[in-house]
């Protein structure tokens, strides 16, 4: 029983590489460095999400051990909304990802929403990924804060829209990331959120999830924070944000800094 509780509480640190790096060799170097540290850390789940084109290669290179024992899981940054294979030029199906050893997929990232992904498309992708047996890293977050807290309605709408009609049994494979768009480091005037505000919004997200999940299941849905996390801020967010992990963008491409974040999470 104690073991089960520990498993549920395991921190999850996800690295979102976005459209980086330029070459496979660089991707291998980054992955190798991260693997070195991840394989030593037993109390956290480390996930890297490279561009899909590198995944197969990284899977074999980072894993002469079975992937799980290597302590590093692979995630994709997107998936097709279509479940069956077919005439969908440029798309990659959830089944294809699953069959090459991908365990997780990021869905609903604001950078994809900015390319035109609606809540309806995101909802379809989430259902498709879950049906294929992938774990979904579902991102939601407001573009702007306002003093009247209308931004909370925005977060609620994104979460309810993305999870509409998802069968309750699938919630064990869902991770929610609270990622305010204004806090992402690639933004022009970005600034990280602070742990107190993340704590408040984590509670709000849990309340939003409550009617959607089975009794008792809420506690096992990890909520992560993403937005300009660095090795200097990771501890505070993890200790005070009421979260089970972090989604790290820019700093996940810097093995030394990402490793520090992993070590911080493992020690907590
Ligand atoms: C992201 O875009 O998912 C992200 C977390 O980026 P960054 O850490 O660079 O703000």
Coordinates of C-alpha atoms and ligand atoms in Angstrom, one line a residue:
X1 CA 0.0 0.0 0.0
X2 CA 2.8 2.4 0.9
X3 CA 4.4 1.6 -2.4
X4 CA 1.2 2.4 -4.3
X5 CA 1.0 5.8 -2.6
X6 CA 4.6 6.5 -3.5
X7 CA 3.9 5.6 -7.1
X8 CA 1.0 7.9 -7.3
X9 CA 3.0 10.8 -5.8
X10 CA 6.0 10.3 -8.1
X11 CA 7.1 13.7 -9.5
X12 CA 6.9 13.9 -13.3
X13 CA 9.4 16.2 -15.1
X14 CA 8.7 16.6 -18.8
X15 CA 11.1 18.2 -21.3
X16 CA 9.4 19.8 -24.3
X17 CA 12.1 20.2 -27.0
X18 CA 9.8 21.9 -29.4
X19 CA 11.3 22.2 -32.9
X20 CA 14.9 21.7 -31.7
X21 CA 17.7 20.7 -32.2
X22 CA 18.6 21.0 -35.8
X23 CA 20.5 17.7 -36.2
X24 CA 20.1 14.1 -35.0
X25 CA 23.6 14.2 -33.6
X26 CA 22.8 17.1 -31.3
X27 CA 19.6 15.3 -30.2
X28 CA 21.5 12.2 -29.4
X29 CA 24.0 14.2 -27.3
X30 CA 21.3 15.9 -25.3
X31 CA 19.4 12.7 -24.7
X32 CA 22.6 10.8 -23.7
X33 CA 23.4 13.4 -21.1
X34 CA 19.9 13.4 -19.7
X35 CA 19.7 9.7 -19.6
X36 CA 22.9 9.5 -17.5
X37 CA 21.3 11.4 -14.7
X38 CA 17.7 10.1 -15.2
X39 CA 18.8 6.5 -14.8
X40 CA 20.1 7.3 -11.3
X41 CA 17.0 9.0 -10.1
X42 CA 14.4 6.6 -9.0
X43 CA 11.8 8.9 -7.4
X44 CA 10.8 10.8 -10.5
X45 CA 9.4 10.1 -13.9
X46 CA 11.5 11.8 -16.5
X47 CA 10.0 12.3 -20.0
X48 CA 11.6 13.9 -23.0
X49 CA 9.5 15.0 -25.9
X50 CA 11.8 15.4 -28.9
X51 CA 10.6 16.2 -32.5
X52 CA 8.9 13.0 -33.7
X53 CA 11.5 12.4 -36.5
X54 CA 14.2 11.7 -33.8
X55 CA 12.2 9.4 -31.6
X56 CA 12.9 6.0 -33.1
X57 CA 16.6 6.7 -33.2
X58 CA 16.7 8.1 -29.7
X59 CA 14.8 5.1 -28.4
X60 CA 17.5 2.7 -29.6
X61 CA 20.4 5.0 -28.6
X62 CA 19.3 5.9 -25.2
X63 CA 18.1 2.5 -24.3
X64 CA 20.4 -0.5 -24.5
X65 CA 18.4 -1.1 -21.3
X66 CA 14.7 -1.5 -21.7
X67 CA 13.3 2.0 -21.8
X68 CA 11.7 1.8 -18.4
X69 CA 15.0 0.7 -16.7
X70 CA 16.9 3.4 -18.4
X71 CA 14.7 5.8 -16.4
X72 CA 13.8 7.9 -19.3
X73 CA 10.4 7.9 -21.1
X74 CA 9.8 9.2 -24.6
X75 CA 6.9 11.5 -25.4
X76 CA 5.7 13.1 -28.7
X77 CA 4.7 16.7 -29.1
X78 CA 1.6 16.1 -31.1
X79 CA -0.6 13.3 -32.6
X80 CA -3.2 13.1 -35.3
X81 CA -6.8 13.4 -34.3
X82 CA -7.5 10.5 -36.6
X83 CA -7.3 7.1 -35.0
X84 CA -7.2 4.9 -38.1
X85 CA -4.3 5.0 -40.6
X86 CA -5.3 6.5 -43.9
X87 CA -5.1 9.4 -46.3
X88 CA -3.9 12.1 -43.8
X89 CA -0.8 13.7 -45.4
X90 CA 1.8 14.7 -42.8
X91 CA 0.0 13.2 -39.9
X92 CA 1.4 10.7 -37.3
X93 CA -1.1 8.4 -35.6
X94 CA -1.3 7.5 -31.9
X95 CA -0.9 3.9 -32.9
X96 CA 2.3 4.6 -34.8
X97 CA 3.7 6.5 -31.8
X98 CA 2.7 3.7 -29.4
X99 CA 4.3 1.1 -31.7
X100 CA 7.7 2.8 -31.7
X101 CA 7.8 3.0 -27.9
X102 CA 6.3 6.4 -27.2
X103 CA 4.6 6.5 -23.8
X104 CA 3.3 10.1 -23.6
X105 CA 2.0 12.8 -25.9
X106 CA 1.7 16.5 -25.3
X107 CA -1.8 17.8 -26.4
X108 CA -3.2 21.3 -26.3
X109 CA 0.1 23.2 -26.1
X110 CA -0.5 26.9 -26.6
X111 CA 1.9 26.9 -29.6
X112 CA -0.3 24.4 -31.4
X113 CA -3.5 26.2 -30.3
X114 CA -1.9 29.4 -31.9
X115 CA -1.6 27.3 -35.1
X116 CA -5.4 26.9 -35.1
X117 CA -6.0 23.9 -32.9
X118 CA -9.5 24.3 -31.3
X119 CA -10.8 22.7 -28.1
X120 CA -12.7 20.3 -30.4
X121 CA -9.6 19.2 -32.2
X122 CA -7.8 18.8 -28.9
X123 CA -10.6 16.8 -27.5
X124 CA -10.5 14.4 -30.5
X125 CA -6.7 14.1 -30.2
X126 CA -7.0 13.4 -26.4
X127 CA -9.6 10.6 -27.0
X128 CA -7.5 9.1 -29.9
X129 CA -4.3 9.1 -27.8
X130 CA -6.0 7.5 -24.8
X131 CA -7.6 4.9 -27.0
X132 CA -4.2 3.9 -28.3
X133 CA -2.8 3.6 -24.8
X134 CA -0.7 6.7 -24.6
X135 CA -0.6 8.9 -21.6
X136 CA -1.8 12.5 -22.3
X137 CA 0.0 15.6 -21.1
X138 CA -2.8 18.0 -21.6
X139 CA -1.9 21.7 -21.5
X140 CA -4.2 24.5 -20.6
X141 CA -3.6 28.1 -19.6
X142 CA -4.7 31.6 -20.1
X143 CA -3.2 34.1 -22.5
X144 CA -3.6 37.0 -20.1
X145 CA -4.3 37.6 -16.4
X146 CA -7.0 40.0 -15.4
X147 CA -7.8 41.4 -11.9
X148 CA -11.5 40.2 -12.1
X149 CA -10.2 36.7 -12.6
X150 CA -12.1 36.0 -15.8
X151 CA -8.9 34.1 -16.8
X152 CA -10.2 31.3 -14.6
X153 CA -13.2 30.8 -16.8
X154 CA -10.8 30.6 -19.8
X155 CA -8.8 27.8 -18.1
X156 CA -12.1 26.0 -17.1
X157 CA -13.4 26.2 -20.7
X158 CA -10.1 24.8 -22.1
X159 CA -10.1 21.9 -19.6
X160 CA -13.8 21.1 -20.0
X161 CA -13.5 21.4 -23.8
X162 CA -10.4 19.1 -24.0
X163 CA -11.8 16.5 -21.7
X164 CA -15.5 16.5 -22.9
X165 CA -16.8 13.0 -23.1
X166 CA -13.6 11.3 -22.0
X167 CA -14.5 8.1 -20.3
X168 CA -13.8 8.1 -16.6
X169 CA -11.6 5.0 -16.8
X170 CA -9.1 6.9 -18.9
X171 CA -8.4 9.6 -16.4
X172 CA -5.6 7.6 -14.9
X173 CA -3.7 8.3 -18.1
X174 CA -4.2 12.0 -18.0
X175 CA -1.7 14.6 -16.7
X176 CA -2.8 18.2 -16.7
X177 CA -0.3 21.0 -17.2
X178 CA -1.2 24.5 -16.1
X179 CA 0.8 26.6 -18.5
X180 CA 0.0 30.3 -18.7
X181 CA 0.9 31.5 -22.2
X182 CA 2.4 34.7 -20.9
X183 CA 4.9 32.7 -18.8
X184 CA 6.4 30.7 -21.7
X185 CA 10.0 31.7 -22.2
X186 CA 9.6 32.2 -26.0
X187 CA 7.1 35.0 -25.5
X188 CA 8.1 38.6 -26.1
X189 CA 7.4 39.8 -22.6
X190 CA 7.4 36.6 -20.7
X191 CA 7.7 36.3 -16.9
X192 CA 7.3 33.1 -14.9
X193 CA 4.2 32.7 -12.7
X194 CA 4.8 32.5 -8.9
X195 CA 4.3 29.4 -6.7
X196 CA 1.5 31.0 -4.7
X197 CA -0.5 31.7 -7.8
X198 CA 0.2 28.3 -9.2
X199 CA -1.1 26.8 -5.9
X200 CA -4.3 28.7 -6.2
X201 CA -4.9 27.7 -9.8
X202 CA -4.0 24.0 -9.1
X203 CA -6.9 24.0 -6.6
X204 CA -9.1 25.6 -9.2
X205 CA -8.2 23.0 -11.8
X206 CA -8.9 20.2 -9.3
X207 CA -12.4 21.7 -8.6
X208 CA -12.9 21.9 -12.4
X209 CA -12.0 18.2 -12.7
X210 CA -14.1 17.0 -9.8
X211 CA -17.4 16.5 -11.8
X212 CA -15.5 14.8 -14.6
X213 CA -13.8 12.0 -12.7
X214 CA -14.8 9.1 -10.5
X215 CA -14.9 9.6 -6.7
X216 CA -11.4 9.3 -5.3
X217 CA -9.7 9.5 -8.7
X218 CA -8.9 13.2 -8.5
X219 CA -5.9 12.7 -6.2
X220 CA -4.2 10.5 -8.7
X221 CA -4.4 13.0 -11.6
X222 CA -1.0 14.8 -11.7
X223 CA -1.1 18.6 -12.2
X224 CA 2.1 20.1 -13.5
X225 CA 3.2 23.6 -14.0
X226 CA 5.0 24.9 -17.1
X227 CA 6.4 28.4 -18.0
X228 CA 10.0 29.5 -17.8
X229 CA 11.0 27.0 -15.2
X230 CA 14.8 27.0 -14.5
X231 CA 17.1 25.2 -12.0
X232 CA 16.7 28.3 -9.8
X233 CA 12.9 28.3 -9.7
X234 CA 12.1 24.5 -9.9
X235 CA 12.3 23.8 -6.1
X236 CA 9.9 26.6 -5.1
X237 CA 7.3 25.6 -7.7
X238 CA 7.5 22.0 -6.6
X239 CA 7.5 22.8 -2.9
X240 CA 4.8 25.5 -2.8
X241 CA 2.8 25.2 -6.1
X242 CA 0.7 22.2 -5.0
X243 CA 1.9 20.4 -8.2
X244 CA 3.3 17.0 -9.0
X245 CA 5.8 18.1 -11.6
X246 CA 7.0 20.4 -14.2
X247 CA 6.8 20.9 -18.0
X248 CA 10.2 22.5 -19.0
X249 CA 10.7 24.0 -22.5
X250 CA 13.9 26.0 -23.1
X251 CA 15.9 24.6 -20.2
X252 CA 15.2 21.0 -21.3
X253 CA 17.6 21.4 -24.2
X254 CA 20.4 22.3 -21.8
X255 CA 21.4 19.0 -20.3
X256 CA 23.3 20.5 -17.3
X257 CA 20.4 22.7 -16.3
X258 CA 17.7 20.1 -17.0
X259 CA 19.7 17.5 -14.9
X260 CA 19.8 20.0 -12.0
X261 CA 16.0 20.3 -12.3
X262 CA 15.7 16.5 -12.2
X263 CA 17.9 16.2 -9.2
X264 CA 16.0 18.9 -7.3
X265 CA 12.7 17.0 -8.0
X266 CA 14.2 13.7 -7.0
X267 CA 15.4 15.0 -3.7
X268 CA 12.0 16.5 -2.6
Ligands
LIG1 C1 6.7 25.2 -23.0 O1 6.5 25.9 -23.9 O2 6.1 24.1 -22.9 C2 7.6 25.6 -21.9 C3 7.4 25.1 -20.7 O3 8.5 26.5 -22.3 P1 9.6 27.3 -21.3 O4 10.0 26.4 -20.2 O5 10.7 27.6 -22.3 O6 8.8 28.5 -20.9

